[in-house]
XYZ file of C-alpha atoms in Angstrom:
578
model
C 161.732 328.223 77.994
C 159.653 325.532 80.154
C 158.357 328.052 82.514
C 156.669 330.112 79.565
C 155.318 327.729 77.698
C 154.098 326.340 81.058
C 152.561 329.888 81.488
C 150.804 329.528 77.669
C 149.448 326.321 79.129
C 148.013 328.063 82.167
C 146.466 330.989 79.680
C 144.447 328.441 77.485
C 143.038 327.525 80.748
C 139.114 327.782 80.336
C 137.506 330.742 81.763
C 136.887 330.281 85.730
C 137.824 326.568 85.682
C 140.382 326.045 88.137
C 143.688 325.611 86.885
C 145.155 322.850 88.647
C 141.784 320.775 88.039
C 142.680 321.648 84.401
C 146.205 320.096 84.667
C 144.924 317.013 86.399
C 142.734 316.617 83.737
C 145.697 317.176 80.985
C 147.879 314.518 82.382
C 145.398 311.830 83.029
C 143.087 312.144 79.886
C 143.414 309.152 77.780
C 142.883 310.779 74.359
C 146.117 312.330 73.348
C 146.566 316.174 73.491
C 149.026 318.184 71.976
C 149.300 322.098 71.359
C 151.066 324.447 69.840
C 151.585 327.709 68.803
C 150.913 329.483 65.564
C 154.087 328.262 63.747
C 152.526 324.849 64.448
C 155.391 324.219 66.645
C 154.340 321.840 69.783
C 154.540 323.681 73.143
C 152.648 320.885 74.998
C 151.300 317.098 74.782
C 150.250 315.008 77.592
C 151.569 311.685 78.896
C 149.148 309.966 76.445
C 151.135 311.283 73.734
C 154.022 309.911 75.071
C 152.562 306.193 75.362
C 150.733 306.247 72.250
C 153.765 307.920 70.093
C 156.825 306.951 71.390
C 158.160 310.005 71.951
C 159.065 311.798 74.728
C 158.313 315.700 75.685
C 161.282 316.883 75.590
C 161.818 314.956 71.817
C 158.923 316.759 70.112
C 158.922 320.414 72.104
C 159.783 322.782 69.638
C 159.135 320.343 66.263
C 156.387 320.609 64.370
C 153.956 317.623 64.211
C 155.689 316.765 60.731
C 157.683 314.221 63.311
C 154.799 312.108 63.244
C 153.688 312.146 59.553
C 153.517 308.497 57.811
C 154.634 309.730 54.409
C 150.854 308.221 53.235
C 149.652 311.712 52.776
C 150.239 313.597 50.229
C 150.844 317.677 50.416
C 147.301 318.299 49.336
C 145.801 316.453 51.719
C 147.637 318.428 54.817
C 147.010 321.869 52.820
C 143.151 320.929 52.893
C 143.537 320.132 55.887
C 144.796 323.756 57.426
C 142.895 325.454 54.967
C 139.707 323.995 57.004
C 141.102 324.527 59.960
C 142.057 328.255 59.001
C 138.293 328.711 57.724
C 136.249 326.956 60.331
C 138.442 327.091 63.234
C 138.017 322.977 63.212
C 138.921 319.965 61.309
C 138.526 316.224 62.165
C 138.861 312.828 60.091
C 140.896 309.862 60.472
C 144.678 309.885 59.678
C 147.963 307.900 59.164
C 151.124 308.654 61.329
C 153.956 307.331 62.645
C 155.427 306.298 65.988
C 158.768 306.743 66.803
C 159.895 303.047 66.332
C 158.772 303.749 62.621
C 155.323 301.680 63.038
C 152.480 302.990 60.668
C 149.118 303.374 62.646
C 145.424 305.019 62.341
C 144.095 307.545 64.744
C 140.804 309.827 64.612
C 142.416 313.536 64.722
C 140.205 316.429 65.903
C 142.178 319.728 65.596
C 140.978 323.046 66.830
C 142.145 326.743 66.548
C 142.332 328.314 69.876
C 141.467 332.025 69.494
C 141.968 335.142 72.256
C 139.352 337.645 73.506
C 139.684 339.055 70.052
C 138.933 336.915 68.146
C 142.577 335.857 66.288
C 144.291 332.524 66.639
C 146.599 332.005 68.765
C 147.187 328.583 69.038
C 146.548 324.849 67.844
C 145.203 321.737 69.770
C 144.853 318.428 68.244
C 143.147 315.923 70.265
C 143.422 312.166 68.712
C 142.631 308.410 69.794
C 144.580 305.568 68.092
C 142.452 303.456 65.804
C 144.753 300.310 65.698
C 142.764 298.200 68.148
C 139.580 299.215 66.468
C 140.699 298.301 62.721
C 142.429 295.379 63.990
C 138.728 293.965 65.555
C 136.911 295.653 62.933
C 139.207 293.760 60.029
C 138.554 290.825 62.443
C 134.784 290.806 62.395
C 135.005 291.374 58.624
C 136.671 288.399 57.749
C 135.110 285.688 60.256
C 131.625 287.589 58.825
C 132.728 287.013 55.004
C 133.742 282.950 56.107
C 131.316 280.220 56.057
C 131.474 279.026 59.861
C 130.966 276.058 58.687
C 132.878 274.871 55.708
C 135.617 277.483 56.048
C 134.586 278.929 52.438
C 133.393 282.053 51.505
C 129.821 283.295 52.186
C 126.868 284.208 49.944
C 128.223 287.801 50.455
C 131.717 287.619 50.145
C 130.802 285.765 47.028
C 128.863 288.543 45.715
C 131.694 291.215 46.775
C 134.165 289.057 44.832
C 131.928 288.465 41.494
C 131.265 292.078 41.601
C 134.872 293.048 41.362
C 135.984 290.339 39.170
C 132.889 291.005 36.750
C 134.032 294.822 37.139
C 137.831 293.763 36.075
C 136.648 291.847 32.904
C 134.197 294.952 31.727
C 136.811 296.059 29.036
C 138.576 292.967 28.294
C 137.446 289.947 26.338
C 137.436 287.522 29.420
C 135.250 284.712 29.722
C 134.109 283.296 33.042
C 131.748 280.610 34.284
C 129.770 279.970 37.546
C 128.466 276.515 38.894
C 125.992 276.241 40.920
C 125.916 272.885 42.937
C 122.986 271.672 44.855
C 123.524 268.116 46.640
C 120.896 265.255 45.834
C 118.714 264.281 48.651
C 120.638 266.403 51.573
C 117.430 266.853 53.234
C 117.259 262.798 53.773
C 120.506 262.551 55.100
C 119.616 264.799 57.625
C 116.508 263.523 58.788
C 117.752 260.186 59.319
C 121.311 260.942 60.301
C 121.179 263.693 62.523
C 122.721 267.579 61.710
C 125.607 266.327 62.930
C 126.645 264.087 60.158
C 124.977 266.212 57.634
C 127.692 269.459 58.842
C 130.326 267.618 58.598
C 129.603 266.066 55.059
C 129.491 269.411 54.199
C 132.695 270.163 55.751
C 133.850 267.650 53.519
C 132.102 268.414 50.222
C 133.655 271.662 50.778
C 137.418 270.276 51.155
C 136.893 268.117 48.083
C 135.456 270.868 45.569
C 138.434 272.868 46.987
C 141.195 270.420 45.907
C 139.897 270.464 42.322
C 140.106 274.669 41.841
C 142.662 276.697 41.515
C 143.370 279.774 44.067
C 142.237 282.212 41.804
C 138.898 281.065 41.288
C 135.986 281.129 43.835
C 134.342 278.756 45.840
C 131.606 279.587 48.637
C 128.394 277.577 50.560
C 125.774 279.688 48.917
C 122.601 277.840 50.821
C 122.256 274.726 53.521
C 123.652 272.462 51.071
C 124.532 274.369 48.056
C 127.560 275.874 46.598
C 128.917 278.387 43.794
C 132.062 278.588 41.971
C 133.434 281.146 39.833
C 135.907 279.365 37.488
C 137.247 282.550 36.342
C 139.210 283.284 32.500
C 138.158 280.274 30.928
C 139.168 279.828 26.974
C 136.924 277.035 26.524
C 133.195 276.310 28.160
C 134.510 272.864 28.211
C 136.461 273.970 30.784
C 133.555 274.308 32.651
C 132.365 271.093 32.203
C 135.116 269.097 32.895
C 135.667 271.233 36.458
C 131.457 269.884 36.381
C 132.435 266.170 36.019
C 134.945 266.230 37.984
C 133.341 267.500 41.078
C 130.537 264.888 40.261
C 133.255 261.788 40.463
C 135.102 263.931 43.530
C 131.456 263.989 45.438
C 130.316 260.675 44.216
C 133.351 258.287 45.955
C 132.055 257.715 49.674
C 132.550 259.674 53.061
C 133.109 257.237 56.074
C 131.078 259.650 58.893
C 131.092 257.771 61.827
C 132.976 254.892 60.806
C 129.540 254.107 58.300
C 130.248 254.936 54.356
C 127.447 257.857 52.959
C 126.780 258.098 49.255
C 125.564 261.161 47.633
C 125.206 262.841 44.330
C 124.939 266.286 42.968
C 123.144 268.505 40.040
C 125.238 271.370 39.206
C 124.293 273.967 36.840
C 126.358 276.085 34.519
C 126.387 279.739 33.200
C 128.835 281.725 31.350
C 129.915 285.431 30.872
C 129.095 287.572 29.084
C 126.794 285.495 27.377
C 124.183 284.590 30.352
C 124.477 288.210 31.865
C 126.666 290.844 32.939
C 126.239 290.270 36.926
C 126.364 288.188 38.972
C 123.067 288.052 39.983
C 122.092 287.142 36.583
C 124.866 284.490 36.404
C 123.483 283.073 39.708
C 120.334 282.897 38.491
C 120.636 281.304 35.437
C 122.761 278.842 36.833
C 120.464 278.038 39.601
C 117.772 277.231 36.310
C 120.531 274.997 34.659
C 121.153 273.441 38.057
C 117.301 272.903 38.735
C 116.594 270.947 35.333
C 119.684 268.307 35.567
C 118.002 267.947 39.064
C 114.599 266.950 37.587
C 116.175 265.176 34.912
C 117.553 262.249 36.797
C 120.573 264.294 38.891
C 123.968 263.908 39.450
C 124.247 265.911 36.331
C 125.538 269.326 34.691
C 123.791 271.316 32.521
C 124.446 274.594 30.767
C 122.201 277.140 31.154
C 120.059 278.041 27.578
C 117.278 279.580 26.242
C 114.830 276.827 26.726
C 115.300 277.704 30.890
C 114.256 280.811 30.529
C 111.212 281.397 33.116
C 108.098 280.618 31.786
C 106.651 283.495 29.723
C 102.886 282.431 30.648
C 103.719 282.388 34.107
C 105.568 285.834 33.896
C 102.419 287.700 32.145
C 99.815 285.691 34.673
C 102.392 286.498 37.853
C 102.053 290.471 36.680
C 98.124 290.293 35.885
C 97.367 288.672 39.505
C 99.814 290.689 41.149
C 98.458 294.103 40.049
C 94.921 292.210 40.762
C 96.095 291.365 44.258
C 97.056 295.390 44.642
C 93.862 297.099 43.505
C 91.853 294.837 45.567
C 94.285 295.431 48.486
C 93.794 290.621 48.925
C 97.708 290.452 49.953
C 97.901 290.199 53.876
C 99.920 290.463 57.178
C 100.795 288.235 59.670
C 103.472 288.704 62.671
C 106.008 287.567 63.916
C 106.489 288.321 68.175
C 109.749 289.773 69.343
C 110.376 289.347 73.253
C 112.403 291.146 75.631
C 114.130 288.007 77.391
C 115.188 289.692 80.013
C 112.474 290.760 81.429
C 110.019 288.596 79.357
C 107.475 290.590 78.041
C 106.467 291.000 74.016
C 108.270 294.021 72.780
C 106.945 293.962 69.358
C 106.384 292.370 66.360
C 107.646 291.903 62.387
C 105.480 292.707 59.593
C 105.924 290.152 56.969
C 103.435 289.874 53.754
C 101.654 286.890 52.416
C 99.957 286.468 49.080
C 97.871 283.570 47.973
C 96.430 284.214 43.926
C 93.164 282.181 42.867
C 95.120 281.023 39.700
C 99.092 280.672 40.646
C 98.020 279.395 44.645
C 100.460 280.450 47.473
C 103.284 282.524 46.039
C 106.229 282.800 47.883
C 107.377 286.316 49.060
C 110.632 286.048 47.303
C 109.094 285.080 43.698
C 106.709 288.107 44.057
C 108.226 290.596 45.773
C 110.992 290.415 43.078
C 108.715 290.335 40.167
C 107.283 293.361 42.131
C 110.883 295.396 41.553
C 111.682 294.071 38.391
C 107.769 295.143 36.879
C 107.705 298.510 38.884
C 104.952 297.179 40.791
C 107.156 297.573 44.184
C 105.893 301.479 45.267
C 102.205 300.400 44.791
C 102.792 297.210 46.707
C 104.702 298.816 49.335
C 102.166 301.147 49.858
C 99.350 298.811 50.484
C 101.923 296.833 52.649
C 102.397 300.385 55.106
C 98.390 300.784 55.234
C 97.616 297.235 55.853
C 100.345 297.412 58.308
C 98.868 300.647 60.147
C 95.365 299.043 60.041
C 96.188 296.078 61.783
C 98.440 298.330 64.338
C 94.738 300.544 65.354
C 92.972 297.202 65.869
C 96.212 295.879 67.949
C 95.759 298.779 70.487
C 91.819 298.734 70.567
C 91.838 294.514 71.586
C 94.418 295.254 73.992
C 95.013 298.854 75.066
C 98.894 298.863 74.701
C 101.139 300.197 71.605
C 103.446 297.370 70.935
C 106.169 298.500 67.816
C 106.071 296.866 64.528
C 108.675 296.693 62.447
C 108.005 296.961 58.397
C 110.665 295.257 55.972
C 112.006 297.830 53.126
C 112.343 296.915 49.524
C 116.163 298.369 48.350
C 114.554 299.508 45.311
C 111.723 301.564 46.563
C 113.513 303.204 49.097
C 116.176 304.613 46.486
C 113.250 305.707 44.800
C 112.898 309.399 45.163
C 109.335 309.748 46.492
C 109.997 306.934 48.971
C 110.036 308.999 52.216
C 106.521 311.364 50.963
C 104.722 308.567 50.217
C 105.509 306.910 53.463
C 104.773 309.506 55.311
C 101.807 310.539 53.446
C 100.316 306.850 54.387
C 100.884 307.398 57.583
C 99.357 311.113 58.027
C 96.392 309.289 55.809
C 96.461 306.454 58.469
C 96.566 308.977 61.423
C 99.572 306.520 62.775
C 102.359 308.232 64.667
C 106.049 306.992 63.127
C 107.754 306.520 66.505
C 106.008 303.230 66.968
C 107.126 302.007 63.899
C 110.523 300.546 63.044
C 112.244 300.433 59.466
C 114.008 297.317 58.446
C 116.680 297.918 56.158
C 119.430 295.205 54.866
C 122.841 295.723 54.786
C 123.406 295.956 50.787
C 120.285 298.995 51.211
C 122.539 301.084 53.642
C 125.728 301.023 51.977
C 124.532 301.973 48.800
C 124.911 305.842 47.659
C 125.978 306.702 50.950
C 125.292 310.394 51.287
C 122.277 310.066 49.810
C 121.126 307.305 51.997
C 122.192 308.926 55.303
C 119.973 312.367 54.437
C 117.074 309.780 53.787
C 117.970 307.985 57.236
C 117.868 311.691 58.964
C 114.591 312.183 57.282
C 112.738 309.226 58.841
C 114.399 310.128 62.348
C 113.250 312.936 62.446
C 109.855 311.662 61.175
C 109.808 309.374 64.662
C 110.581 306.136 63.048
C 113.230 303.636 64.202
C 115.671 302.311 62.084
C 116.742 298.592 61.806
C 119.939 296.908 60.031
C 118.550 293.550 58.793
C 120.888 290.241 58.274
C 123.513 292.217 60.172
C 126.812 290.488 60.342
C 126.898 289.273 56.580
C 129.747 291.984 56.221
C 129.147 294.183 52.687
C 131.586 296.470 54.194
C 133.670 298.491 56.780
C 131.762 298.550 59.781
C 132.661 302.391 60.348
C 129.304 302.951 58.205
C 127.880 302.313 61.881
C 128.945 306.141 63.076
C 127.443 307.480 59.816
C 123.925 306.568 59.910
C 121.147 307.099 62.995
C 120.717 303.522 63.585
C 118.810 301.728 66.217
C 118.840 298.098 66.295
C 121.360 295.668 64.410
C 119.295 292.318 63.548
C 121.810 289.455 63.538
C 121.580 287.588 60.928
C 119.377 284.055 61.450
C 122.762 282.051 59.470
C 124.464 283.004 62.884
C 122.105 281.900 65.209
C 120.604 278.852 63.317
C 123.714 276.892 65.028
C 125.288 279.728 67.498
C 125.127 276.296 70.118
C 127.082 273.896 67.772
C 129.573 276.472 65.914
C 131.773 278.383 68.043
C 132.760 280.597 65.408
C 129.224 281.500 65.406
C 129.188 282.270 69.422
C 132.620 284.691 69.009
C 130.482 286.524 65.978
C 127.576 286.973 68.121
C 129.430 288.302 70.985
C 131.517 290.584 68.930
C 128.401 292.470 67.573
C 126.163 292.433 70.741
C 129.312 293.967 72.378
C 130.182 296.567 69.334
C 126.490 297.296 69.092
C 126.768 298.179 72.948
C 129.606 300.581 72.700
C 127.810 302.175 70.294
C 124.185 302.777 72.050
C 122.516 300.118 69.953
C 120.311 297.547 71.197
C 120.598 293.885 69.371
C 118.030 292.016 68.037
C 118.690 287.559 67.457
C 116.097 286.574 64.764
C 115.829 282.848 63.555
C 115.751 281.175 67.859
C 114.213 277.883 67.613
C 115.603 276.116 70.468
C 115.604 276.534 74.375
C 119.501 276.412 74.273
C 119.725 279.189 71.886
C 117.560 281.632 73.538
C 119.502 280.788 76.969
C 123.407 281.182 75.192
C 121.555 284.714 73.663
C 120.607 285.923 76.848
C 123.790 284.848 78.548
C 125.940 286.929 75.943
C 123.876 289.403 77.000
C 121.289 289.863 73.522
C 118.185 291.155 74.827
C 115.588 290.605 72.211
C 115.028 287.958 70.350
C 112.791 286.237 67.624
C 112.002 282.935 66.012
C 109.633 280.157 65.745
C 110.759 278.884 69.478
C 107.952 281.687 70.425
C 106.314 281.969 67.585
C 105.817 281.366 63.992
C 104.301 284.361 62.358
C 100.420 284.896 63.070
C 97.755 286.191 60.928
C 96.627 289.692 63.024
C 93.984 288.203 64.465
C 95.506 285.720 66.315
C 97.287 288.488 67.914
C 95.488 289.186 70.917
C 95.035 285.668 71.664
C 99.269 285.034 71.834
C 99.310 287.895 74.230
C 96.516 286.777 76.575
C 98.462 283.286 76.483
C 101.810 284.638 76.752
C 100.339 287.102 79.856
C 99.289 284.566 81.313
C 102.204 281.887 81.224
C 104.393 284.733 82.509
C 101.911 285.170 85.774
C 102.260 281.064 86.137
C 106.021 281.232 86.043
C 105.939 284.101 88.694
């Protein structure tokens, strides 16, 4: 019985490939291989099938590969599975089995039909890698991403994952729940004169203090530098609320001894409640940031509930909208740009787009305040628009001062690019611009990527194919599984500037670097540090081996015309150093 299935091996030998070589390659393949015939019982597997299962040859010859099934599966899921397999001749996705000591694990299965000269089946071969290590580092990366480095709390994100869910719980029940928003009086000063030394590790213990007064169902996470969000979640009362308010306020108000020396500080918190204040929780955060803002300029170390009477100014809102569509049919917003340089070899590699807008009757306005006005008016296409031309103009004069194509890379509004039109109009602008895509690079963040996946990944193959690069912004904040890597044609990964703001200090920080500049590796993708501003973090970035990096220890961003004049300096610093 050996000797023919042996001689079934030999016959799914490729065509005019020796058969020995073929053997060799069998046995010492580390993906595991196992065949069989048209009953689906196994005739073959190689030694990797052995180390990664458990069993032996001789164990499984003659079974069927029901030995290995988990029990996760259901029946339809294994009938879909042949069906494909019957109609395509392929099927491949990820999978739960077993090993023979009863363990549960993951592995990527490819199986194929095997057909003769005439075109019918004659046998099976499944081909699959175990998963385990991969999940485990993946889960890994997840967590340490969704964790404060710092205070040990959650992040901004994980906050946001966590609201969304527990927001999404409460939709048909009558549950009332209340976010804080805490911002600590007069951090800044403590830092100045203390050192950021003392002011982490007040933080560290702000953080341990707020924590002893919640319970383990509610929320607590660093939302800023020295700001903090809790969800206190099913409340009956709002006084609840308030009383979790004052008592954080005493908690934060008795002393820290830092270096054997006794620090005093005081915080304004702001409160809002759902469902009344909103129905996510970006509208909870927001209106608790207004609460939290007015007991700070009304004499701090204060609460206040959020009401009407914070609502954003309604003058400003109408002015904001006039100026801003002003600003857009007069084409007045502008670039500037920031460098990004190739630290390896030292050279300028390109440069980030970022847009400025200064109004005659509102002064500088900050890109957050009107880019978001800009999506919430439906003023972002328009804007985006000019952005992508102004962006291409400066790009022509670029090359004409200094005769070389250096990329740029443009930051994305999430809205606009869910928008239908988004890919026509950009590349309609840049037809209209005569500007070739492939020296352009997309910057897209996280949230932007993960949301309606399908759809997102056809719009992705669109602009590859256009020639444009694509870019994962504030990488590492961790929205999700980090398999949506494999999905989408991605370039660079940008790590997040939270990371590398204290990558020298924090070694959690260091281990979260390394783990994406080496996943982004193994996957083809080159890395990209934004946010350097010291010597020592450029030198620990090239030393993990990140090869690009950006941040004001080159350069803060430059209008375009200063441009040319950076590159004649930086040409000419790199000659002195040679």
């Amino acid at each position: 019985m050996a000797d023919q299935r042996f001689v079934e091996m030999e016959e799914l030998t490729i065509s005019g490939f020796p058969i020995e070589l073929s053997e060799k390659v069998f046995q010492k393949v580390a993906e595991v291989i196992m065949i069989t015939d048209l009953s689906k019982r196994i005739l073959h597997v190689n030694p990797a099938f052995e180390i990664v299962t458990g069993f032996q040859r001789d164990e499984v010859i003659g079974h069927t590969p029901k030995i290995l099934q988990s029990g996760i599966h259901k029946g339809d899921f294994y009938q879909s599975m042949w069906m494909e397999v019957q109609t395509t001749g392929e099927w491949q996705g990820e999978i739960w089995n077993r090993r023979k000591n009863g363990e549960i694990y993951p592995e990527w299965l490819n199986i194929m039909a095997i057909r003769d000269n005439g075109g019918e089946i004659r046998n099976y071969c499944g081909i699959f890698t175990d998963l385990t290590d991969r999940k485990s580092a993946e889960k890994e990366l997840k967590e340490m991403a969704l964790t404060d480095s710092l205070t040990g709390v959650s992040n901004r994100y994980d906050f946001a994952e966590r609201m969304q869910q527990l927001l999404k719980t409460s939709e048909k029940y009558t549950i009332t729940h209340s976010l804080l928003f805490l911002d600590l009086d007069r951090f800044k000063q403590i830092n100045d004169s203390l050192g950021h030394d003392i002011g982490d590790r007040l933080l560290v213990e702000v953080s341990q203090r707020i924590r002893e007064l919640i319970k383990n169902k509610d929320i607590i996470a660093r939302y800023g530098g020295d700001e903090f969000v809790i969800a206190l979640s099913a409340i009956k009362h709002p006084r609840e609320a308030a009383h979790l308010a004052e008592s954080i306020i005493d908690a934060l108000g008795r002393p820290f001894l830092l270096n054997e020396e006794e620090i005093y500080i005081s915080t304004s918190i702001g409160i809002s409640l759902y469902p009344n204040d909103g129905q996510t929780a970006d509208e909870l955060l927001r209106k608790a940031d207004k609460a939290m803002y007015f007991s700070k300029e009304n004499g701090r170390n204060q609460f206040c509930f959020f009401h009407d009477e914070l609502k954003p100014s309604s003058k400003r809102h109408v002015v904001l909208e006039s100026e801003l569509r002003k600003a857009i049919e007069l084409k007045t917003v502008k670039m500037v740009y920031q460098p990004k340089i190739d630290i390896v070899n030292n050279r300028i590699t390109g440069y980030e787009a970022l847009v400025r807008w200064e109004s005659e009757k509102l002064g500088q306005v900050s890109p957050a305040e009107f880019i978001s006005h800009a999506e919430a008016s439906g003023l972002i296409a328009p804007l985006s628009e000019l952005i992508f031309e102004k962006v291409c103009e400066d790009f022509i004069q670029f090359n004409m001062e200094r005769g070389n194509k250096a990329p740029i890379s443009i930051n994305i509004s999430g809205m606009h690019f869910q928008q239908s039109q988004f890919v026509s109009t950009l590349k309609s602008v840049f037809e209209r611009m005569n500007c070739q895509p492939s020296f352009f690079e997309l910057e897209l963040t996280e949230h932007t990527i993960m949301a309606n996946g399908t759809e997102t990944a056809d719009k992705l193959n669109e602009l590859k194919n256009l020639g444009f690069k694509i870019s994962v912004d504030d990488f590492g904040t961790g929205y999700s599984s980090l398999s949506y890597l494999h999905r989408f044609p991605i370039d660079y990964l940008k790590i997040d500037r939270s990371f590398i703001s204290n990558i020298n200090g924090i070694k959690e920080n260091e281990l979260i670097v390394n783990a994406i500049i080496n996943m982004a590796a193994s996957l083809q993708m080159d890395v990209i540090a934004e946010g350097a501003e010291t010597a020592e973090q450029v030198e620990l970035l090239r030393r993990l081996g990140c090869g690009i990096v950006q941040g004001y220890y080159f350069s803060k961003p430059m209008p375009a015309e200063s441009v040319s004049y950076f590159v004649e300096e930086w040409n000419i610093s790199q000659q002195e150093r040679v």
